[in-house]
Short mmCIF file of N, CA and C in Angstrom, two decimals:
data_model
loop_
_atom_site.label_atom_id
_atom_site.label_comp_id
_atom_site.label_asym_id
_atom_site.label_seq_id
_atom_site.Cartn_x
_atom_site.Cartn_y
_atom_site.Cartn_z
N UNK A 293 -10.10 26.97 -9.31
CA UNK A 293 -10.38 27.55 -8.10
C UNK A 293 -10.30 26.80 -6.88
N UNK A 294 -9.23 26.18 -6.74
CA UNK A 294 -9.44 25.14 -5.65
C UNK A 294 -8.65 25.66 -4.18
N UNK A 295 -8.13 26.68 -4.29
CA UNK A 295 -7.55 27.39 -3.23
C UNK A 295 -6.41 26.54 -2.74
N UNK A 296 -6.19 26.44 -1.39
CA UNK A 296 -4.73 25.93 -0.94
C UNK A 296 -5.12 24.50 -0.31
N UNK A 297 -6.40 24.16 -0.46
CA UNK A 297 -6.73 22.76 0.18
C UNK A 297 -6.38 22.71 1.60
N UNK A 298 -6.61 23.88 2.41
CA UNK A 298 -6.21 23.50 3.95
C UNK A 298 -4.84 23.35 3.95
N UNK A 299 -4.83 22.39 5.27
CA UNK A 299 -3.31 22.03 5.69
C UNK A 299 -3.36 20.59 5.60
N UNK A 300 -4.04 19.97 4.50
CA UNK A 300 -4.12 18.49 4.20
C UNK A 300 -2.82 18.10 3.33
N UNK A 301 -1.87 17.16 3.87
CA UNK A 301 -0.67 16.63 3.23
C UNK A 301 -1.23 15.98 1.74
N UNK A 302 -0.64 16.14 0.81
CA UNK A 302 -1.12 15.52 -0.59
C UNK A 302 -0.30 14.09 -0.68
N UNK A 303 0.46 13.72 0.66
CA UNK A 303 1.53 12.63 0.33
C UNK A 303 1.63 12.14 1.59
N UNK A 304 1.91 10.89 1.85
CA UNK A 304 2.44 10.13 2.96
C UNK A 304 3.69 9.45 2.66
N UNK A 305 4.82 9.53 3.35
CA UNK A 305 6.06 8.93 2.97
C UNK A 305 6.47 8.24 4.25
N UNK A 306 6.89 6.78 4.14
CA UNK A 306 7.27 6.32 5.14
C UNK A 306 8.63 5.47 4.68
N UNK A 307 9.47 5.17 5.41
CA UNK A 307 10.75 4.46 5.06
C UNK A 307 11.32 3.24 6.11
N UNK A 308 11.61 2.08 5.63
CA UNK A 308 11.95 1.35 6.81
C UNK A 308 13.25 0.31 6.24
N UNK A 309 14.17 0.08 7.13
CA UNK A 309 14.97 -0.84 6.69
C UNK A 309 14.75 -2.12 7.16
N UNK A 310 15.03 -3.17 6.34
CA UNK A 310 14.52 -4.66 6.61
C UNK A 310 15.74 -5.58 6.66
N UNK A 311 16.00 -6.44 7.66
CA UNK A 311 17.02 -7.06 7.62
C UNK A 311 16.60 -8.56 6.82
N UNK A 312 16.67 -8.35 5.48
CA UNK A 312 16.30 -9.50 4.42
C UNK A 312 16.50 -8.97 3.12
N UNK A 313 17.21 -10.20 2.19
CA UNK A 313 17.27 -9.40 0.95
C UNK A 313 16.18 -9.10 0.25
N UNK A 314 16.22 -8.11 -0.98
CA UNK A 314 15.40 -7.69 -1.57
C UNK A 314 14.34 -8.60 -2.24
N UNK A 315 14.90 -9.84 -2.71
CA UNK A 315 13.74 -10.92 -3.34
C UNK A 315 13.01 -11.39 -2.44
N UNK A 316 13.24 -11.38 -0.92
CA UNK A 316 12.64 -11.98 -0.05
C UNK A 316 11.49 -10.99 0.33
N UNK A 317 11.85 -9.73 0.34
CA UNK A 317 11.16 -8.62 0.77
C UNK A 317 9.91 -8.19 -0.25
N UNK A 318 10.14 -8.39 -1.47
CA UNK A 318 9.38 -8.49 -2.42
C UNK A 318 8.10 -9.63 -2.50
N UNK A 319 8.51 -10.79 -1.93
CA UNK A 319 7.67 -11.71 -1.78
C UNK A 319 6.68 -11.43 -1.05
N UNK A 320 7.21 -11.00 0.10
CA UNK A 320 6.34 -10.68 1.25
C UNK A 320 5.46 -9.45 1.07
N UNK A 321 6.18 -8.69 0.20
CA UNK A 321 5.08 -7.33 -0.55
C UNK A 321 3.86 -7.72 -1.24
N UNK A 322 4.14 -8.90 -2.12
CA UNK A 322 3.25 -8.84 -3.25
C UNK A 322 2.54 -10.18 -3.09
N UNK A 323 2.76 -11.14 -2.25
CA UNK A 323 2.28 -12.33 -2.06
C UNK A 323 0.91 -12.28 -1.08
N UNK A 324 -0.07 -12.70 -1.45
CA UNK A 324 -1.45 -12.80 -0.87
C UNK A 324 -1.26 -13.43 0.53
N UNK A 325 -0.66 -14.55 0.91
CA UNK A 325 -0.77 -15.25 2.10
C UNK A 325 0.11 -14.32 3.17
N UNK A 326 1.05 -13.58 2.72
CA UNK A 326 1.92 -12.68 3.38
C UNK A 326 1.38 -11.42 3.76
N UNK A 327 0.49 -10.89 2.61
CA UNK A 327 -0.34 -9.45 2.81
C UNK A 327 -1.17 -9.81 3.83
N UNK A 328 -1.77 -10.85 4.01
CA UNK A 328 -2.71 -11.11 4.98
C UNK A 328 -2.27 -10.94 6.35
N UNK A 329 -1.05 -11.31 6.57
CA UNK A 329 -0.24 -11.03 7.82
C UNK A 329 0.19 -9.72 8.12
N UNK A 330 0.56 -9.00 7.25
CA UNK A 330 0.98 -7.58 7.71
C UNK A 330 0.18 -6.51 7.42
N UNK A 331 -0.92 -6.81 6.52
CA UNK A 331 -1.86 -5.71 5.99
C UNK A 331 -3.31 -5.94 6.08
N UNK A 332 -3.72 -6.83 5.08
CA UNK A 332 -5.33 -7.15 4.94
C UNK A 332 -5.67 -8.23 5.39
N UNK A 333 -5.94 -8.27 6.90
CA UNK A 333 -5.77 -9.30 7.70
C UNK A 333 -7.05 -10.47 7.31
N UNK A 334 -8.11 -9.82 6.85
CA UNK A 334 -9.21 -10.86 6.49
C UNK A 334 -9.41 -11.05 5.03
N UNK A 335 -8.16 -11.00 4.41
CA UNK A 335 -8.39 -11.23 2.85
C UNK A 335 -7.68 -10.46 1.81
N UNK A 336 -6.89 -11.22 0.99
CA UNK A 336 -6.08 -10.40 0.01
C UNK A 336 -6.11 -11.28 -1.31
N UNK A 337 -6.81 -10.69 -2.48
CA UNK A 337 -6.38 -11.23 -3.63
C UNK A 337 -5.47 -10.14 -4.44
N UNK A 338 -4.98 -10.79 -5.24
CA UNK A 338 -3.97 -9.97 -6.10
C UNK A 338 -3.41 -10.49 -7.30
N UNK A 339 -3.44 -9.81 -8.54
CA UNK A 339 -3.06 -9.95 -9.58
C UNK A 339 -1.82 -9.14 -10.24
N UNK A 340 -0.47 -9.54 -9.44
CA UNK A 340 0.55 -8.54 -9.32
C UNK A 340 0.93 -7.95 -10.81
N UNK A 341 0.21 -8.26 -12.09
CA UNK A 341 0.90 -8.05 -13.12
C UNK A 341 0.27 -6.25 -13.29
N UNK A 342 0.72 -5.26 -14.14
CA UNK A 342 0.24 -4.00 -14.51
C UNK A 342 -1.11 -4.16 -15.24
N UNK A 343 -2.21 -3.60 -14.42
CA UNK A 343 -3.60 -3.58 -15.04
C UNK A 343 -4.34 -4.53 -14.08
N UNK A 344 -3.53 -5.38 -13.62
CA UNK A 344 -4.33 -6.52 -12.68
C UNK A 344 -5.01 -5.90 -11.59
N UNK A 345 -5.88 -6.75 -11.12
CA UNK A 345 -6.70 -6.10 -9.92
C UNK A 345 -6.44 -6.64 -8.57
N UNK A 346 -6.58 -5.85 -7.46
CA UNK A 346 -6.42 -6.32 -6.12
C UNK A 346 -7.47 -6.12 -5.24
N UNK A 347 -7.47 -6.79 -4.35
CA UNK A 347 -8.56 -6.53 -3.04
C UNK A 347 -7.93 -6.79 -1.91
N UNK A 348 -8.24 -5.92 -1.07
CA UNK A 348 -7.82 -5.95 0.58
C UNK A 348 -9.09 -5.95 1.49
N UNK A 349 -9.12 -6.63 2.40
CA UNK A 349 -10.25 -7.12 3.00
C UNK A 349 -10.00 -6.62 4.63
N UNK A 350 -10.81 -6.20 5.45
CA UNK A 350 -10.93 -6.18 6.76
C UNK A 350 -12.41 -6.04 7.17
N UNK A 351 -12.61 -7.03 8.13
CA UNK A 351 -14.07 -7.09 8.49
C UNK A 351 -14.83 -5.87 8.67
N UNK A 352 -13.74 -4.98 9.62
CA UNK A 352 -14.86 -3.72 10.24
C UNK A 352 -14.69 -2.69 9.15
N UNK A 353 -13.72 -2.41 8.17
CA UNK A 353 -13.80 -1.61 7.04
C UNK A 353 -14.37 -1.81 5.81
N UNK A 354 -14.52 -3.19 5.49
CA UNK A 354 -14.96 -3.86 4.36
C UNK A 354 -13.86 -4.03 3.26
N UNK A 355 -14.14 -4.27 2.05
CA UNK A 355 -13.16 -4.57 1.08
C UNK A 355 -12.60 -3.48 0.12
N UNK A 356 -11.45 -2.99 -0.03
CA UNK A 356 -10.97 -1.95 -0.98
C UNK A 356 -10.60 -2.99 -2.15
N UNK A 357 -10.90 -1.99 -3.24
CA UNK A 357 -10.24 -2.76 -4.48
C UNK A 357 -9.31 -1.65 -5.15
N UNK A 358 -8.50 -2.39 -5.92
CA UNK A 358 -7.14 -1.47 -6.35
C UNK A 358 -6.99 -2.14 -7.84
N UNK A 359 -6.21 -1.27 -8.31
CA UNK A 359 -5.57 -1.62 -9.80
C UNK A 359 -3.97 -1.65 -9.72
N UNK A 360 -3.47 -2.66 -10.02
CA UNK A 360 -1.94 -2.63 -10.34
C UNK A 360 -1.52 -1.46 -11.24
N UNK A 361 -0.55 -0.63 -11.23
CA UNK A 361 -0.18 0.40 -12.40
C UNK A 361 1.25 -0.19 -12.90
N UNK A 362 2.05 -0.35 -11.93
CA UNK A 362 3.56 -1.13 -12.35
C UNK A 362 4.16 -2.14 -11.17
N UNK A 363 4.75 -2.98 -11.64
CA UNK A 363 5.28 -4.13 -11.07
C UNK A 363 6.64 -4.31 -11.30
N UNK A 364 7.66 -4.09 -11.06
CA UNK A 364 9.32 -4.45 -11.57
C UNK A 364 9.51 -5.32 -10.31
N UNK A 365 9.65 -6.53 -10.55
CA UNK A 365 10.28 -7.45 -9.30
C UNK A 365 11.52 -6.92 -8.64
N UNK A 366 11.61 -6.98 -7.40
CA UNK A 366 12.50 -6.77 -6.49
C UNK A 366 12.98 -5.03 -6.44
N UNK A 367 12.08 -4.39 -7.15
CA UNK A 367 12.26 -2.91 -7.30
C UNK A 367 11.11 -2.25 -7.16
N UNK A 368 9.94 -2.01 -7.80
CA UNK A 368 9.02 -1.35 -7.56
C UNK A 368 7.34 -1.79 -7.59
N UNK A 369 6.67 -1.45 -6.90
CA UNK A 369 5.17 -1.92 -6.78
C UNK A 369 4.22 -0.79 -6.71
N UNK A 370 3.55 -0.40 -7.57
CA UNK A 370 2.58 0.75 -7.50
C UNK A 370 1.15 0.27 -7.97
N UNK A 371 0.23 0.89 -7.07
CA UNK A 371 -1.11 0.67 -7.22
C UNK A 371 -1.96 1.53 -6.95
N UNK A 372 -3.26 1.60 -7.55
CA UNK A 372 -4.32 2.59 -7.30
C UNK A 372 -5.09 1.95 -6.24
N UNK A 373 -5.60 2.50 -5.15
CA UNK A 373 -6.43 1.99 -4.33
C UNK A 373 -7.62 2.77 -4.04
N UNK A 374 -8.80 2.27 -4.18
CA UNK A 374 -10.06 3.07 -3.77
C UNK A 374 -10.09 3.54 -2.46
N UNK A 375 -10.35 4.72 -2.29
CA UNK A 375 -10.58 5.33 -1.20
C UNK A 375 -11.84 5.12 -0.11
N UNK A 376 -12.95 4.39 -0.87
CA UNK A 376 -13.87 4.09 -0.04
C UNK A 376 -14.13 2.31 -0.43
N UNK A 377 -14.50 1.91 0.76
CA UNK A 377 -14.80 0.43 0.62
C UNK A 377 -15.83 -0.18 -0.06
N UNK A 378 -15.75 -1.25 -0.81
CA UNK A 378 -16.92 -2.01 -1.44
C UNK A 378 -17.32 -1.13 -2.73
N UNK A 379 -16.27 -0.45 -3.21
CA UNK A 379 -16.63 0.21 -4.63
C UNK A 379 -15.64 -0.17 -5.78
N UNK A 380 -15.90 -0.50 -6.80
CA UNK A 380 -15.34 -0.66 -7.96
C UNK A 380 -14.34 0.44 -8.14
N UNK A 381 -13.10 0.42 -8.74
CA UNK A 381 -12.20 1.30 -9.01
C UNK A 381 -12.48 2.05 -10.35
N UNK A 382 -13.19 3.35 -10.46
CA UNK A 382 -13.56 3.65 -11.57
C UNK A 382 -12.35 4.51 -12.25
N UNK A 383 -12.66 4.75 -13.58
CA UNK A 383 -11.28 5.43 -14.36
C UNK A 383 -11.01 7.07 -13.83
N UNK A 384 -12.06 7.49 -13.11
CA UNK A 384 -12.02 8.97 -12.86
C UNK A 384 -11.23 9.14 -11.61
N UNK A 385 -10.44 10.36 -11.73
CA UNK A 385 -9.77 10.69 -10.71
C UNK A 385 -10.44 10.96 -9.46
N UNK A 386 -10.09 11.15 -8.16
CA UNK A 386 -10.80 11.43 -7.04
C UNK A 386 -11.28 10.35 -6.15
N UNK A 387 -11.21 9.19 -6.73
CA UNK A 387 -12.02 8.05 -6.00
C UNK A 387 -10.88 7.12 -5.56
N UNK A 388 -9.46 7.42 -5.64
CA UNK A 388 -8.35 6.53 -5.13
C UNK A 388 -7.06 7.28 -5.02
N UNK A 389 -6.11 7.00 -4.19
CA UNK A 389 -4.91 7.32 -4.13
C UNK A 389 -3.80 6.34 -4.66
N UNK A 390 -2.67 6.93 -5.06
CA UNK A 390 -1.70 6.27 -5.56
C UNK A 390 -0.60 5.77 -4.60
N UNK A 391 -0.41 4.18 -4.55
CA UNK A 391 0.53 3.82 -3.58
C UNK A 391 1.61 3.13 -4.02
N UNK A 392 2.66 3.43 -3.62
CA UNK A 392 3.95 3.06 -4.46
C UNK A 392 5.07 2.63 -3.38
N UNK A 393 5.63 1.43 -3.57
CA UNK A 393 6.63 0.67 -2.69
C UNK A 393 8.08 0.76 -3.58
N UNK A 394 9.02 1.03 -3.14
CA UNK A 394 10.03 1.15 -3.89
C UNK A 394 10.97 0.44 -2.99
N UNK A 395 11.98 -0.56 -3.72
CA UNK A 395 12.76 -1.49 -2.90
C UNK A 395 13.98 -0.96 -3.19
N UNK A 396 15.06 -1.03 -2.38
CA UNK A 396 16.51 -1.16 -2.82
C UNK A 396 17.37 -1.94 -1.99
N UNK A 397 18.32 -2.35 -2.46
CA UNK A 397 19.28 -3.21 -1.74
C UNK A 397 20.09 -2.40 -0.99
N UNK A 398 20.28 -2.58 0.27
CA UNK A 398 21.23 -1.65 1.21
C UNK A 398 22.17 -2.67 2.02
N UNK A 399 23.36 -2.77 1.86
CA UNK A 399 24.00 -3.75 2.60
C UNK A 399 23.42 -5.19 2.53
N UNK A 400 23.42 -5.90 3.57
CA UNK A 400 22.69 -7.13 3.21
C UNK A 400 21.16 -7.23 3.56
N UNK A 401 20.67 -6.17 3.55
CA UNK A 401 19.05 -5.86 3.96
C UNK A 401 18.57 -4.98 2.87
N UNK A 402 17.32 -4.74 2.99
CA UNK A 402 16.50 -3.99 1.71
C UNK A 402 16.18 -2.25 2.50
N UNK A 403 16.10 -1.45 1.82
CA UNK A 403 15.56 -0.28 2.28
C UNK A 403 14.20 -0.06 1.34
N UNK A 404 12.96 -0.03 2.28
CA UNK A 404 11.64 -0.07 1.50
C UNK A 404 11.15 1.09 1.89
N UNK A 405 10.66 2.00 0.55
CA UNK A 405 10.08 3.31 0.75
C UNK A 405 8.70 3.19 0.26
N UNK A 406 7.78 3.68 1.23
CA UNK A 406 6.25 3.70 0.67
C UNK A 406 5.90 5.12 0.57
N UNK A 407 5.19 5.30 -0.46
CA UNK A 407 4.39 6.86 -0.83
C UNK A 407 3.12 6.57 -1.10
N UNK A 408 2.29 7.23 -0.42
CA UNK A 408 0.93 7.21 -0.85
C UNK A 408 0.45 8.66 -1.27
N UNK A 409 0.20 8.93 -2.30
CA UNK A 409 -0.11 10.29 -3.14
C UNK A 409 -1.35 10.65 -3.74
N UNK A 410 -1.85 11.83 -3.70
CA UNK A 410 -3.32 11.93 -4.35
C UNK A 410 -4.22 12.20 -3.58
N UNK A 411 -4.03 12.54 -2.08
CA UNK A 411 -4.96 12.78 -1.10
C UNK A 411 -5.56 14.13 -1.47
N UNK A 412 -4.86 14.92 -1.99
CA UNK A 412 -5.65 16.39 -2.12
C UNK A 412 -6.57 16.18 -3.33
N UNK A 413 -6.45 15.17 -4.09
CA UNK A 413 -7.40 14.78 -5.25
C UNK A 413 -8.61 14.31 -4.85
N UNK A 414 -8.61 13.83 -3.86
CA UNK A 414 -9.86 12.78 -3.54
C UNK A 414 -11.10 13.82 -3.53
N UNK A 415 -12.29 13.37 -3.99
CA UNK A 415 -13.42 14.10 -4.46
C UNK A 415 -14.30 14.05 -3.09
N UNK A 416 -13.91 14.32 -1.87
CA UNK A 416 -14.11 14.36 -0.52
C UNK A 416 -13.98 15.69 0.17
N UNK A 417 -14.64 16.26 1.37
CA UNK A 417 -14.50 17.46 1.88
C UNK A 417 -13.01 17.38 2.72
N UNK A 418 -12.53 18.54 2.84
CA UNK A 418 -11.17 18.42 3.39
C UNK A 418 -10.83 17.85 4.74
N UNK A 419 -11.96 18.05 5.53
CA UNK A 419 -11.91 17.39 6.81
C UNK A 419 -11.77 15.69 6.45
N UNK A 420 -12.37 15.30 5.44
CA UNK A 420 -12.45 13.79 5.07
C UNK A 420 -10.91 13.23 4.51
N UNK A 421 -10.44 14.13 3.80
CA UNK A 421 -8.95 14.24 3.37
C UNK A 421 -7.90 13.99 4.52
N UNK A 422 -8.08 14.79 5.45
CA UNK A 422 -7.47 15.27 6.58
C UNK A 422 -7.37 13.70 7.39
N UNK A 423 -8.60 13.09 7.54
CA UNK A 423 -8.76 11.85 8.32
C UNK A 423 -8.20 10.87 7.45
N UNK A 424 -8.42 10.86 6.17
CA UNK A 424 -7.77 9.82 5.30
C UNK A 424 -6.00 9.95 5.55
N UNK A 425 -5.60 10.84 5.78
CA UNK A 425 -4.39 11.23 5.52
C UNK A 425 -3.63 10.78 7.02
N UNK A 426 -4.55 10.86 8.22
CA UNK A 426 -3.91 10.58 9.33
C UNK A 426 -4.19 9.38 9.52
N UNK A 427 -5.17 8.50 8.99
CA UNK A 427 -5.54 7.04 9.41
C UNK A 427 -4.36 6.46 8.35
N UNK A 428 -4.11 6.81 7.45
CA UNK A 428 -3.16 6.18 6.33
C UNK A 428 -1.70 6.08 7.11
N UNK A 429 -1.46 7.34 7.60
CA UNK A 429 -0.13 7.58 8.10
C UNK A 429 0.04 6.17 9.13
N UNK A 430 -0.93 6.31 10.19
CA UNK A 430 -1.01 5.42 11.29
C UNK A 430 -0.88 3.89 10.61
N UNK A 431 -1.90 3.69 9.64
CA UNK A 431 -1.83 2.32 9.33
C UNK A 431 -0.60 1.66 8.43
N UNK A 432 0.00 2.80 7.65
CA UNK A 432 1.18 2.48 7.07
C UNK A 432 2.38 2.00 7.54
N UNK A 433 2.49 3.08 8.85
CA UNK A 433 3.56 2.85 9.85
C UNK A 433 3.33 1.40 10.48
N UNK A 434 2.37 1.06 10.94
CA UNK A 434 2.34 -0.21 11.64
C UNK A 434 2.47 -1.27 10.51
N UNK A 435 1.90 -1.14 9.42
CA UNK A 435 1.96 -2.32 8.49
C UNK A 435 3.49 -2.48 7.91
N UNK A 436 4.20 -1.37 7.70
CA UNK A 436 5.64 -1.51 7.52
C UNK A 436 6.33 -2.27 8.57
N UNK A 437 6.10 -1.85 10.01
CA UNK A 437 6.62 -2.68 10.96
C UNK A 437 6.55 -4.15 10.90
N UNK A 438 5.43 -4.46 10.89
CA UNK A 438 4.72 -5.99 10.56
C UNK A 438 5.62 -6.82 9.24
N UNK A 439 5.42 -5.89 8.24
CA UNK A 439 6.33 -6.34 7.03
C UNK A 439 7.75 -6.45 7.38
N UNK A 440 8.27 -5.82 8.03
CA UNK A 440 9.81 -5.85 8.34
C UNK A 440 10.05 -7.24 8.92
N UNK A 441 9.13 -7.27 9.95
CA UNK A 441 9.37 -8.25 10.95
C UNK A 441 9.11 -9.67 10.12
N UNK A 442 8.22 -9.71 9.30
CA UNK A 442 7.66 -10.81 8.85
C UNK A 442 8.89 -11.42 7.86
N UNK A 443 9.28 -10.30 7.19
CA UNK A 443 10.39 -10.49 5.97
C UNK A 443 11.60 -10.91 6.61
N UNK A 444 11.97 -10.26 7.67
CA UNK A 444 13.32 -10.89 8.39
C UNK A 444 13.16 -12.18 9.10
N UNK A 445 11.92 -12.63 9.57
CA UNK A 445 11.56 -14.01 10.21
C UNK A 445 11.47 -15.09 8.98
N UNK A 446 10.91 -14.86 7.94
CA UNK A 446 10.78 -15.77 7.06
C UNK A 446 11.50 -16.31 6.25
N UNK A 447 11.97 -17.53 5.96
CA UNK A 447 13.20 -17.88 4.89
C UNK A 447 12.45 -18.77 3.88
N UNK A 448 11.15 -18.60 3.40
CA UNK A 448 10.73 -19.28 2.60
C UNK A 448 10.21 -18.38 1.17
#
């Protein structure tokens, strides 16, 4: 008896074309030193293997824990990300969303698609789900622009 869950989107999708080859985009996407530039400004720890843990840190929001679900170099990076800061990721649904980056070569560059899904399943009121969706949409849009600029500029 969940009803329709109001007008909250269950997923956020963003896409960006990056003027850099897939292997470079992959490095920028999955390496802590790069992630700190385009996303987790105050810190990032990541074990990019499936089952590996990750942590993204922002001074004003706290530290968000995650768990890598799939990592296929130059193709796919998928992880669960806790919806609340400073809490370990449990096994139960409702405490995290699923974030997926899919990369594909397109001409000399890379098409990067981001999907964050599972917002409807979060164990919070609809207003909080809507807020999460709104905040995530804005955050990812900015992050992908930064990532694209960084990948296009970096040659290491």
